[in-house]
CSV table of C-alpha atoms and ligand atoms in Angstrom, one decimal:
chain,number,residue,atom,x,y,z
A,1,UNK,CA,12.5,18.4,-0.7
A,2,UNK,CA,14.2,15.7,-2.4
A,3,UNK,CA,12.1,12.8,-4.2
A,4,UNK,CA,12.0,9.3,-2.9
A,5,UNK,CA,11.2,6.1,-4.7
A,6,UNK,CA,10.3,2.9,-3.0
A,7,UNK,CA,14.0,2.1,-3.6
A,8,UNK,CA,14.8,5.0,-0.6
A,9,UNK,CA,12.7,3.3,2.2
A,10,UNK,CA,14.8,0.3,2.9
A,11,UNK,CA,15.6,2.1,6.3
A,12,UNK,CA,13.0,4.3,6.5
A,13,UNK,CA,10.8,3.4,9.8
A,14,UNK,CA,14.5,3.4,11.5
A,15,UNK,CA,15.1,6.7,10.4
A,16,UNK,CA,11.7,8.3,10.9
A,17,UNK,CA,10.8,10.0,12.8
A,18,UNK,CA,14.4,11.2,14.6
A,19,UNK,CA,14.7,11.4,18.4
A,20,UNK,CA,13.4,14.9,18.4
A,21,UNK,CA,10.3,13.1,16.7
A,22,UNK,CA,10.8,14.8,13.6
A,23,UNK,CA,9.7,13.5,10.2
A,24,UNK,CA,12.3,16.1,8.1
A,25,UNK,CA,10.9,19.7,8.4
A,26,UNK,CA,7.5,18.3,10.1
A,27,UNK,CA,6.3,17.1,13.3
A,28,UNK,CA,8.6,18.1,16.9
A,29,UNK,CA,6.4,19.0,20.2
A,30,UNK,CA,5.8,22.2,20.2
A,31,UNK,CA,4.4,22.6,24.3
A,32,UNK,CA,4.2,24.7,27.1
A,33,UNK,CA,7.3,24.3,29.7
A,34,UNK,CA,4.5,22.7,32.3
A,35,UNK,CA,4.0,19.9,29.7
A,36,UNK,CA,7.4,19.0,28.3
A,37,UNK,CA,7.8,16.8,31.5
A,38,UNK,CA,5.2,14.8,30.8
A,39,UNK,CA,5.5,14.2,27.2
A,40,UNK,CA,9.0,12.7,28.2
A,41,UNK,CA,7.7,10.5,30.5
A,42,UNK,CA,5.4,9.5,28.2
A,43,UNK,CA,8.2,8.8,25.5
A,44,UNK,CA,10.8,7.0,27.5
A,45,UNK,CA,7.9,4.6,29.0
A,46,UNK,CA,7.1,4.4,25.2
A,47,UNK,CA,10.7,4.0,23.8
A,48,UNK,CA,11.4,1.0,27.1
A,49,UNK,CA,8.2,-0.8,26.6
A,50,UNK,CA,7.5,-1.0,23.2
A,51,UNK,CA,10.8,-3.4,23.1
A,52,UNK,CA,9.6,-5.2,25.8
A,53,UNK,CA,8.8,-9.3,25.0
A,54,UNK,CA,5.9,-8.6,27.5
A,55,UNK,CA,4.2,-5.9,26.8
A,56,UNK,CA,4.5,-7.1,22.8
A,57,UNK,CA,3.3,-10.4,23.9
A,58,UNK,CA,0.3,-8.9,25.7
A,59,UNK,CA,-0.8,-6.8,22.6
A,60,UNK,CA,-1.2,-9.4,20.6
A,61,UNK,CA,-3.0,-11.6,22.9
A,62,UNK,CA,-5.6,-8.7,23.2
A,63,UNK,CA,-5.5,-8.2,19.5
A,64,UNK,CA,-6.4,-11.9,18.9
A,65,UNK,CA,-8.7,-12.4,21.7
A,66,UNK,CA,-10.7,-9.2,22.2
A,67,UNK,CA,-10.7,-7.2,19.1
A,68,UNK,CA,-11.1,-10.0,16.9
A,69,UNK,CA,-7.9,-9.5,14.8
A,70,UNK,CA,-6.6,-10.3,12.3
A,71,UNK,CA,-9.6,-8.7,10.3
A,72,UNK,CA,-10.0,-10.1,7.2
A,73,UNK,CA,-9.2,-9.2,3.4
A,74,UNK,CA,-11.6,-9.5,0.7
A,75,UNK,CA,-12.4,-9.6,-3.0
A,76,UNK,CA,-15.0,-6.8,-4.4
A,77,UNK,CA,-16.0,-9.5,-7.3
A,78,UNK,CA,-19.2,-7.7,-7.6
A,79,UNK,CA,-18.0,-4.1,-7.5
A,80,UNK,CA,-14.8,-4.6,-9.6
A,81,UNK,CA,-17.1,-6.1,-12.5
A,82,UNK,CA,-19.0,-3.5,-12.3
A,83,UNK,CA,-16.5,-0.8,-12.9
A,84,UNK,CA,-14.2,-3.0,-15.5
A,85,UNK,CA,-11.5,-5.6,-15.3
A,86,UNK,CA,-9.4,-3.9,-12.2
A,87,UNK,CA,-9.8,-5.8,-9.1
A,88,UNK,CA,-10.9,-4.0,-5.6
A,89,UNK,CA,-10.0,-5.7,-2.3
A,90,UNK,CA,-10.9,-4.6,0.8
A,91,UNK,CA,-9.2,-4.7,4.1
A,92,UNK,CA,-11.5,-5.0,6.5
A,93,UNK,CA,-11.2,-3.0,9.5
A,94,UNK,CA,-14.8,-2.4,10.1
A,95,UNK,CA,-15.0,-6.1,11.5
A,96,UNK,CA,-12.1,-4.8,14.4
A,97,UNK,CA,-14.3,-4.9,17.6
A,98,UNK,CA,-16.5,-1.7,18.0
A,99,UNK,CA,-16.4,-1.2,14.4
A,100,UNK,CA,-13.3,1.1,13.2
A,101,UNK,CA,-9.5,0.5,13.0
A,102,UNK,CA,-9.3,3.4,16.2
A,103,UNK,CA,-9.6,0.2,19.1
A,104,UNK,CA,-6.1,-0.8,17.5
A,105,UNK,CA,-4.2,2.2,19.2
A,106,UNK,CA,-6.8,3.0,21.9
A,107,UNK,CA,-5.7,-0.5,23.0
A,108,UNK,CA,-2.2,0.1,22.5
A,109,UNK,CA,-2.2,3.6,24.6
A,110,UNK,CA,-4.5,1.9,27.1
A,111,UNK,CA,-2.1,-1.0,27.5
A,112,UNK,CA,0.6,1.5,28.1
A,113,UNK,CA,-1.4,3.6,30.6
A,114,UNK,CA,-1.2,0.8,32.5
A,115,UNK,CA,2.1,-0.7,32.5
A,116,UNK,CA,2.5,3.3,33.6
A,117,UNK,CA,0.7,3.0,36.7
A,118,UNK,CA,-1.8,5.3,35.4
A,119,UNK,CA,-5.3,5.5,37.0
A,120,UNK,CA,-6.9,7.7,34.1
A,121,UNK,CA,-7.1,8.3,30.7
A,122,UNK,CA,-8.3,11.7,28.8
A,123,UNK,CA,-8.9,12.3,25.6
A,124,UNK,CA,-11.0,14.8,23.7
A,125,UNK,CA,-13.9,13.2,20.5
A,126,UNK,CA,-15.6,15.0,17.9
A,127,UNK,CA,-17.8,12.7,16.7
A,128,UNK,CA,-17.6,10.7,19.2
A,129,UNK,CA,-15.7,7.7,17.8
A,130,UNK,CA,-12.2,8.0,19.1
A,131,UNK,CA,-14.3,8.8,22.4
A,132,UNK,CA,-16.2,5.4,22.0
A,133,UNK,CA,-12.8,3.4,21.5
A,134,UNK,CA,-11.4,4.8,24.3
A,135,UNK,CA,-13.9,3.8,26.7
A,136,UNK,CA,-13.8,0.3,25.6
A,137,UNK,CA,-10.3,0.1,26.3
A,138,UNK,CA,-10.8,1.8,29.5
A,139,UNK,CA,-13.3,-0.7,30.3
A,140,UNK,CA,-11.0,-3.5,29.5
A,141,UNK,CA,-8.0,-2.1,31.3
A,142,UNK,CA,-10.1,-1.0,34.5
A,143,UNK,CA,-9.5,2.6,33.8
A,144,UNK,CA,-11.2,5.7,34.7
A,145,UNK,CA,-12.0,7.4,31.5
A,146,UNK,CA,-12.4,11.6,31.0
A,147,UNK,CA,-13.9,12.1,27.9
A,148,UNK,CA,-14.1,16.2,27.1
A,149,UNK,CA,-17.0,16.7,23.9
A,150,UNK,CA,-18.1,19.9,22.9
A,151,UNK,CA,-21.9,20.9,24.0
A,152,UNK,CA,-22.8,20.7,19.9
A,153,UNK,CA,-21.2,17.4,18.9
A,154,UNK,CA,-22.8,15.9,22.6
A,155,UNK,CA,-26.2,16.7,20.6
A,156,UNK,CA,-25.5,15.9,17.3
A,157,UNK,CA,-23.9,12.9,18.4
A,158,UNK,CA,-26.6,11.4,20.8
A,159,UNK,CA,-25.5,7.1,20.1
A,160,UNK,CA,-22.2,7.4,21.1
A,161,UNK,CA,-22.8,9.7,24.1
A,162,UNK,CA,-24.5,6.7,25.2
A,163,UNK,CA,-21.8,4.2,24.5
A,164,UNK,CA,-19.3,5.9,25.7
A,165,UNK,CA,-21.6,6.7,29.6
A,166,UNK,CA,-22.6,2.6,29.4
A,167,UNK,CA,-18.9,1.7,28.9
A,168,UNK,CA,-18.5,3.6,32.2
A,169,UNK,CA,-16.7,6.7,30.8
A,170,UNK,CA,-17.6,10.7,31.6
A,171,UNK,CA,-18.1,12.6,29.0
A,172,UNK,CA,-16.9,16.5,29.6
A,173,UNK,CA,-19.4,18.9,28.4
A,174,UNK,CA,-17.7,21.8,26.7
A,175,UNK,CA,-19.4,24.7,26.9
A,176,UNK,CA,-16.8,27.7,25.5
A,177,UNK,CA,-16.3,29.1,22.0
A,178,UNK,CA,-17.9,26.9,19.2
A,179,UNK,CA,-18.7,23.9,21.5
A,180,UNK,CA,-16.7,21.4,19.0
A,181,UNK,CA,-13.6,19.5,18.6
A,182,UNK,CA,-11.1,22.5,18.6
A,183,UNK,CA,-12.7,23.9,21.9
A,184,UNK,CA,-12.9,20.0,23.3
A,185,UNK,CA,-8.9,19.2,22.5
A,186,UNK,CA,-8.4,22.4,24.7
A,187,UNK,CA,-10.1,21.2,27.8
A,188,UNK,CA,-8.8,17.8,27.6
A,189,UNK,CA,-5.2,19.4,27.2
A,190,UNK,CA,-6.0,21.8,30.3
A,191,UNK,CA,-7.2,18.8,32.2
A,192,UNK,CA,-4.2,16.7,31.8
A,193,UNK,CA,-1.8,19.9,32.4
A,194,UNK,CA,-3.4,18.9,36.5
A,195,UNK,CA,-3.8,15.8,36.2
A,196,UNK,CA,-0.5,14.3,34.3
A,197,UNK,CA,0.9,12.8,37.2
A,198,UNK,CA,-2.3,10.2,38.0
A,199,UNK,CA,-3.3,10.2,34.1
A,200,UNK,CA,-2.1,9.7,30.4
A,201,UNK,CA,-3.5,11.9,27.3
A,202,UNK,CA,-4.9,9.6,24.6
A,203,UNK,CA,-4.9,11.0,21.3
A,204,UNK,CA,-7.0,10.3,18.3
A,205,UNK,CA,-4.9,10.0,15.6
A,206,UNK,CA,-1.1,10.3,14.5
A,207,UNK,CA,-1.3,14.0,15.1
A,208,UNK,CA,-0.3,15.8,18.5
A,209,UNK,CA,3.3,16.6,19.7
A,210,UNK,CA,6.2,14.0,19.3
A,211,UNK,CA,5.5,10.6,20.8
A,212,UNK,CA,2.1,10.7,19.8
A,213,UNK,CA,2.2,10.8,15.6
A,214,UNK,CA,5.2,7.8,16.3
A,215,UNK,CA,3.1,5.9,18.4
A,216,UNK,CA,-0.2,5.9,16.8
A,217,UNK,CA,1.2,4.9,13.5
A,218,UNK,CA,3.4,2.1,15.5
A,219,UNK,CA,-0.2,1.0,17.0
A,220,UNK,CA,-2.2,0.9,13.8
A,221,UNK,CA,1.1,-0.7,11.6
A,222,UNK,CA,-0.6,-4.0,12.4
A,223,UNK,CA,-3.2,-3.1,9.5
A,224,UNK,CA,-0.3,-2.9,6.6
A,225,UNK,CA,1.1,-5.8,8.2
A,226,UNK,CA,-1.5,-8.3,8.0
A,227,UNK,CA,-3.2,-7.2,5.0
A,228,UNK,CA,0.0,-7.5,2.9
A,229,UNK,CA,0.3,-11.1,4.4
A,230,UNK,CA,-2.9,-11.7,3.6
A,231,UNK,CA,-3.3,-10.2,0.0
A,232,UNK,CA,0.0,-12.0,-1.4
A,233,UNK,CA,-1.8,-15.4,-0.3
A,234,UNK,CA,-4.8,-14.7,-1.6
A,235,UNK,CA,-3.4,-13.2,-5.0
A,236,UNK,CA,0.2,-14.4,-5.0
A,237,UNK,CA,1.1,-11.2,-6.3
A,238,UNK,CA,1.7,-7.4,-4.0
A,239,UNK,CA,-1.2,-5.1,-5.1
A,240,UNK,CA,-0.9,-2.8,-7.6
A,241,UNK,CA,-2.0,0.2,-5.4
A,242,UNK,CA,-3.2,0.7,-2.2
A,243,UNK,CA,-5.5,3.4,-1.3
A,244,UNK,CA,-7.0,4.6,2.4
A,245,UNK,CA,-8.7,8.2,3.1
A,246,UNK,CA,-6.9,10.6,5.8
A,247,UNK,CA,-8.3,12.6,7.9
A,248,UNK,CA,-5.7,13.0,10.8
A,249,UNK,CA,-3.8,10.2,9.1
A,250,UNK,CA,-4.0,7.4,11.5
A,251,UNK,CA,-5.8,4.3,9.2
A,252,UNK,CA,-3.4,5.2,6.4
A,253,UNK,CA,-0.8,5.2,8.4
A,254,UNK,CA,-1.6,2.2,9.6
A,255,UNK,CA,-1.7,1.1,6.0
A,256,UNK,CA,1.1,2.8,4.1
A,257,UNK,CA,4.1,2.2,5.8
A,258,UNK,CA,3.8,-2.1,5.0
A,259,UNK,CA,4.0,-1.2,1.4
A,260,UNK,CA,6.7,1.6,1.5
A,261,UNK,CA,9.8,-0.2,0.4
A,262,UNK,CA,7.8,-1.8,-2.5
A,263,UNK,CA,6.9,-1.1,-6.1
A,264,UNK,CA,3.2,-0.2,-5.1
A,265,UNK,CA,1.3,3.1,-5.4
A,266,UNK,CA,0.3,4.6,-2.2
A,267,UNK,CA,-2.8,6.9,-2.3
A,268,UNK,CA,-4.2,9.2,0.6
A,269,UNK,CA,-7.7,10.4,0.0
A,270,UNK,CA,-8.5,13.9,1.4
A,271,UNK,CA,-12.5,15.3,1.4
A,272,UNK,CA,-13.7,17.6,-1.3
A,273,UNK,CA,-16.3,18.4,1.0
A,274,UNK,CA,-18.7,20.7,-1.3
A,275,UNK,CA,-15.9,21.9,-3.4
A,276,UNK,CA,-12.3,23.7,-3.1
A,277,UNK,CA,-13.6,27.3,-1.6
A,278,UNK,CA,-12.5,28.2,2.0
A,279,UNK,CA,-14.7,26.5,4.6
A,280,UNK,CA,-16.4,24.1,2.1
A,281,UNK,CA,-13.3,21.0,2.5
A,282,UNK,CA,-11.1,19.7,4.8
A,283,UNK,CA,-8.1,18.7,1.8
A,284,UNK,CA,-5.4,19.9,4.1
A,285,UNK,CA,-2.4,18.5,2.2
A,286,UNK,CA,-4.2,19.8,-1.3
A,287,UNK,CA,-5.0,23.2,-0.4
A,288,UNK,CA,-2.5,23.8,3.1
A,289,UNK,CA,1.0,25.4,3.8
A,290,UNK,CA,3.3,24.3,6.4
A,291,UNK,CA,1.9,26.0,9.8
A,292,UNK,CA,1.7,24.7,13.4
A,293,UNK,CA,-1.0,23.8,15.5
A,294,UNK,CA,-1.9,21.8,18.4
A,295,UNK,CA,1.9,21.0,19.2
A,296,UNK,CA,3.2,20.1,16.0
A,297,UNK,CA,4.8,21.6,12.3
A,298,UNK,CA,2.8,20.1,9.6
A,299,UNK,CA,0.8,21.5,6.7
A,300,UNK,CA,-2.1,23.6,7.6
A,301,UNK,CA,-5.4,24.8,6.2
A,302,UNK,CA,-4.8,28.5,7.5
A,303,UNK,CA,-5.5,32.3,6.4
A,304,UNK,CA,-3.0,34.7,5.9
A,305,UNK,CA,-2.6,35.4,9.9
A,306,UNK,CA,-1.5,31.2,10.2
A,307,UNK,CA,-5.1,30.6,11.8
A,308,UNK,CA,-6.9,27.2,11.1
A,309,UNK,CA,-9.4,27.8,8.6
A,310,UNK,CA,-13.0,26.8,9.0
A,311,UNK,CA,-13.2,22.8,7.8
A,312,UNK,CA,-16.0,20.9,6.4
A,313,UNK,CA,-16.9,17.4,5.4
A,314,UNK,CA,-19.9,15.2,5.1
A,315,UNK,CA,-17.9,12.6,6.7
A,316,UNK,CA,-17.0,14.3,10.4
A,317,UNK,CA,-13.9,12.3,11.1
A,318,UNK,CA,-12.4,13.6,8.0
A,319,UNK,CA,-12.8,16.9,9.3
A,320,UNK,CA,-9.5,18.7,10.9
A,321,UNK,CA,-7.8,21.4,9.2
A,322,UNK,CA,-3.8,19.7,9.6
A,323,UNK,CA,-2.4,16.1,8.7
A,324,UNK,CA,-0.4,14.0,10.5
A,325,UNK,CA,3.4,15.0,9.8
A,326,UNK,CA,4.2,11.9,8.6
A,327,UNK,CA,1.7,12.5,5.9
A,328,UNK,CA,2.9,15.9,5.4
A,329,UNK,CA,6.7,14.1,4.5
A,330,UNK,CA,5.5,11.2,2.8
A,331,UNK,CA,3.5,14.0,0.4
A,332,UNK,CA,6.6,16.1,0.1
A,333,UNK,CA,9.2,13.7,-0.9
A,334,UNK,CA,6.7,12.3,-3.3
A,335,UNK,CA,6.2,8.8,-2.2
A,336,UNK,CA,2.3,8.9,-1.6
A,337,UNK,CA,0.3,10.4,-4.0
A,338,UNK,CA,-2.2,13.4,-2.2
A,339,UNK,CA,-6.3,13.0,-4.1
A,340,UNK,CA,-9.3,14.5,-3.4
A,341,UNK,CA,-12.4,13.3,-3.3
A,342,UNK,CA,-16.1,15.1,-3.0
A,343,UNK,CA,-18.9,14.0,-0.9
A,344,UNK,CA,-21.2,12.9,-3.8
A,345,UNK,CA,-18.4,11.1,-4.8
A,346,UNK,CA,-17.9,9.2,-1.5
A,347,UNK,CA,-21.8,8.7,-1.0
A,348,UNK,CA,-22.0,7.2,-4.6
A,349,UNK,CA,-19.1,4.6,-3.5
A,350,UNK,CA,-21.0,4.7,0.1
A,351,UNK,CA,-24.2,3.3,-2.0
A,352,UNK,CA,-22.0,0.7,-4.7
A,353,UNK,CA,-20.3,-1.1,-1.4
A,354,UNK,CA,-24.2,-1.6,0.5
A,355,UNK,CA,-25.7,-3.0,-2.8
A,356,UNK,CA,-22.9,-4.8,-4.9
A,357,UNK,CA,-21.2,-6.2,-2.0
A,358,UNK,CA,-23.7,-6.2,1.0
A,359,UNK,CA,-21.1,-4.1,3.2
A,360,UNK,CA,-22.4,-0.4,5.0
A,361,UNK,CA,-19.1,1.6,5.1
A,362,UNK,CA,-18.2,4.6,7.2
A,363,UNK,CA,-19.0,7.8,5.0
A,364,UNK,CA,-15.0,8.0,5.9
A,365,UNK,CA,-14.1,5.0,4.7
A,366,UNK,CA,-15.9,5.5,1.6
A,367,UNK,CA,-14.1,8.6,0.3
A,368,UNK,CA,-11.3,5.6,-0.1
A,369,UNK,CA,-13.6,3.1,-2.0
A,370,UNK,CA,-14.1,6.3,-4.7
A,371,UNK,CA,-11.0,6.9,-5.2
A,372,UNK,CA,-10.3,3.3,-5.7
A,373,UNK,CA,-13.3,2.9,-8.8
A,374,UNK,CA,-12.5,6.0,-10.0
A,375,UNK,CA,-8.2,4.5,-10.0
A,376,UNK,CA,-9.5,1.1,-11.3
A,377,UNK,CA,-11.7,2.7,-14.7
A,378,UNK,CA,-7.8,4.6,-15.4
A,379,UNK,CA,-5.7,1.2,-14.5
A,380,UNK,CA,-8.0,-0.8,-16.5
A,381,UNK,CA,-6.1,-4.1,-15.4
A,382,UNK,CA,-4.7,-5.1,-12.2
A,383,UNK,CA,-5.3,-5.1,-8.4
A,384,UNK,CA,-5.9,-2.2,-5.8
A,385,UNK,CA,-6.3,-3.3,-1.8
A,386,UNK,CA,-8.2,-0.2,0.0
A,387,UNK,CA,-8.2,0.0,3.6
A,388,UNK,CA,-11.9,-0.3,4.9
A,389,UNK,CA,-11.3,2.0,7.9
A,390,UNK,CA,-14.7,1.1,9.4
A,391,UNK,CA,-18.4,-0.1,9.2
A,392,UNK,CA,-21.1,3.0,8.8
A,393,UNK,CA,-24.0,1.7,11.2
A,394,UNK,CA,-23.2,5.4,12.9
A,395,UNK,CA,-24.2,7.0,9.6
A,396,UNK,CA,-27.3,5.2,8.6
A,397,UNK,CA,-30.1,7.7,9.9
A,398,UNK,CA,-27.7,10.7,8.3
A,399,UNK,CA,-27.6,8.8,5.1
A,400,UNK,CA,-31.2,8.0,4.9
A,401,UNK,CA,-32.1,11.7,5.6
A,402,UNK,CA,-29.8,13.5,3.5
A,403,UNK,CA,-29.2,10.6,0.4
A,404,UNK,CA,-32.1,8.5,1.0
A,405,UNK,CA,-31.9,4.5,0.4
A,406,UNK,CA,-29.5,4.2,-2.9
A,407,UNK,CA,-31.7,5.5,-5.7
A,408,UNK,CA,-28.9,8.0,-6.7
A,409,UNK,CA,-26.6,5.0,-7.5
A,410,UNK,CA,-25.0,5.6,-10.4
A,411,UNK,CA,-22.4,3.1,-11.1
B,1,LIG,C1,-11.8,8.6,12.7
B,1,LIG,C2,-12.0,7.9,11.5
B,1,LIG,C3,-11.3,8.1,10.3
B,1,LIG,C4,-10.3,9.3,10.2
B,1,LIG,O1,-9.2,9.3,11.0
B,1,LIG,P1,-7.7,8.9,10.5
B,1,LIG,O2,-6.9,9.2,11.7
B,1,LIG,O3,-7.4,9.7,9.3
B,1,LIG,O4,-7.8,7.5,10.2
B,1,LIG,C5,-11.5,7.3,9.2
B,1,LIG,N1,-12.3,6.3,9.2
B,1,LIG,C6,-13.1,6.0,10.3
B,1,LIG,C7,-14.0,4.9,10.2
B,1,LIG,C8,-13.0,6.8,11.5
B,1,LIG,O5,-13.7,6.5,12.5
């Protein structure tokens, strides 16, 4: 594909992704005949509403009110000494209400839900976090709420069972198969194939068929948005770099696209898991070929036969074999620059942000925070602004048990 510069992305969210939803080669809905019906519905309410004064007025309001927004950003004085002369600023999404930057589109969806007429909304969790969100915002719109979980993660993931049954949602049990995420974005799919005309499908990230990678990212924009405001008072200058990790894509995204169009370096941080081998990561841009899975062309960790490969990461919302296409585009034309990062890496960034700056991040959000030290000790000067995707009270017993309290702190 042809390189782009920052010089190329004047026009760019007009352009992408095109009415068939496709960001160049990647992206499309690729569905059964029984769901292109109500993937349409789903865009047109989308394309009419999302211009409405309304519906924009009534986002905001709930942005401002409810979740707490906007979230601040803020100077790593502490950290950045540490490392050198490079400054590290965080975004701070793990102050948005219930702890991560996935409220900002589980309220957007949610909204629209309603303004749809819908009585329900379904959506599948791994870890339980997307699940969580979504039953806050079902709780707030007066929703009923289908969460479908695999039998596994409902075990491993025992806190936010809980939040999501207090908030008044019901979690699925999914008993086929492996019992985790892959076998839970089945169910939920088959239940909203019956269900489509009284419910909406949530996703979880900017992944799915076309509207959903459009619409999540137009969601979460409000990150980039803000935080650019916010750093150029602060500093008077743009950043230097900005950095966020990706799992599906849906914090960065939220990031990235603010800072397109200017002279910045854009950085998306994939999990090194263990190391490169098959099943030991889940670097999907790094180590992936173009391939399609649930509903969408993107790049793919796959074997030879173009099935997913087994993924694995010490933070569980990195883990899914594919990228948002938009990633998949931005990585191909060269604007955002694809880096890895291990999880002893991420836990020794995990450990700096709890004792130099009195923060607990996400295990998620710190594979970002590693690649920013390790970016600030090559810069030397200047300013990075990393997107703190959310706060990592979920992790703590995890942490404790695998990592202990902070003695392997190195830097
Ligand atoms: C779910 C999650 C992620 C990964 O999802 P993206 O769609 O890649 O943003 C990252 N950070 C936190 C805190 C999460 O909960």
């Amino acid at each position: 594909m042809e390189k782009m510069t920052y010089r190329d992305f004047d026009r760019y969210l007009k352009d992408y992704p095109d009415k068939n939803g496709r960001f160049g080669p990647y992206g499309g809905a690729i569905l059964p005949p029984e769901l292109v019906p109500a993937m349409n519905e789903i865009t047109e309410a989308y394309q009419t509403i999302c211009h409405s004064s309304q519906f924009i007025n009534e986002l905001r309001r709930i942005r401002r009110e409810f979740q707490g927004r906007p979230t601040p950003v803020y100077h790593c004085e502490r950290l950045s000494n540490r490392v050198g002369k490079c400054q590290i600023y965080l975004k701070r999404e793990d102050l948005n209400h219930t702890g991560a930057h996935k409220l900002n589109h589980c309220m957007g969806e949610g909204l629209l839900a309603k303004y749809m007429g819908k009585k329900k909304i379904i959506a599948e969790t791994g870890a339980g976090q997307h699940g969580v969100a979504l039953a806050t915002a079902a709780a707030y719109f007066g929703l009923e709420c289908d969460i479908y979980m695999g039998e596994v993660d409902i075990a491993k993931q025992a806190p936010n069972v809980t939040r999501m049954k207090m908030l008044g949602a019901r979690v699925v049990p999914v008993t086929h198969g492996l019992k985790t995420l892959k076998e839970a974005v089945d169910a939920a799919f088959d239940a909203y194939m019956k269900e489509y005309k009284d419910a909406i499908y949530c996703i979880g990230s900017v992944v799915g068929p076309h509207p959903f990678p459009m619409m999540v990212r137009d969601f979460q924009m409000v990150v980039g948005i803000e935080a650019r405001e916010q750093f150029k008072e602060m500093t008077g200058f743009l950043p230097d770099a900005v950095v966020a990790c990706v799992g599906g894509g849906s914090n960065s995204m939220g990031m990235f696209p603010a800072f397109l169009s200017d002279p910045v370096d854009i950085y998306g941080v994939e999990p090194l898991g263990r190391g490169p081998g098959v099943g030991d990561h889940a670097a999907s841009i790094t180590y992936g070929k173009p391939g399609t899975m649930h509903g969408f062309d993107s790049i793919v960790l796959q074997d030879e036969n173009g099935d997913p490969l087994p993924v694995y990461s010490v933070a569980s919302g990195l883990d899914y074999p594919s990228v948002g296409p938009e990633h998949a585009f931005l990585h191909d034309c060269g604007r955002v620059n694809y880096v890895t990062i291990s999880d002893d890496e991420a836990m020794q960034a995990f450990f700096a942000l709890c004792r130099y700056e009195g923060i607990i991040p996400a295990i998620e959000s710190s594979h970002a925070v590693a690649y920013a030290i390790k970016l600030a000790r090559e810069m030397e000067v200047g300013s990075i602004l990393v997107n703190l995707s959310g706060r990592g009270d979920k992790d703590i017993d995890y942490v404790a048990e695998h990592y202990g309290y902070g003695d392997i702190l190195k830097i």
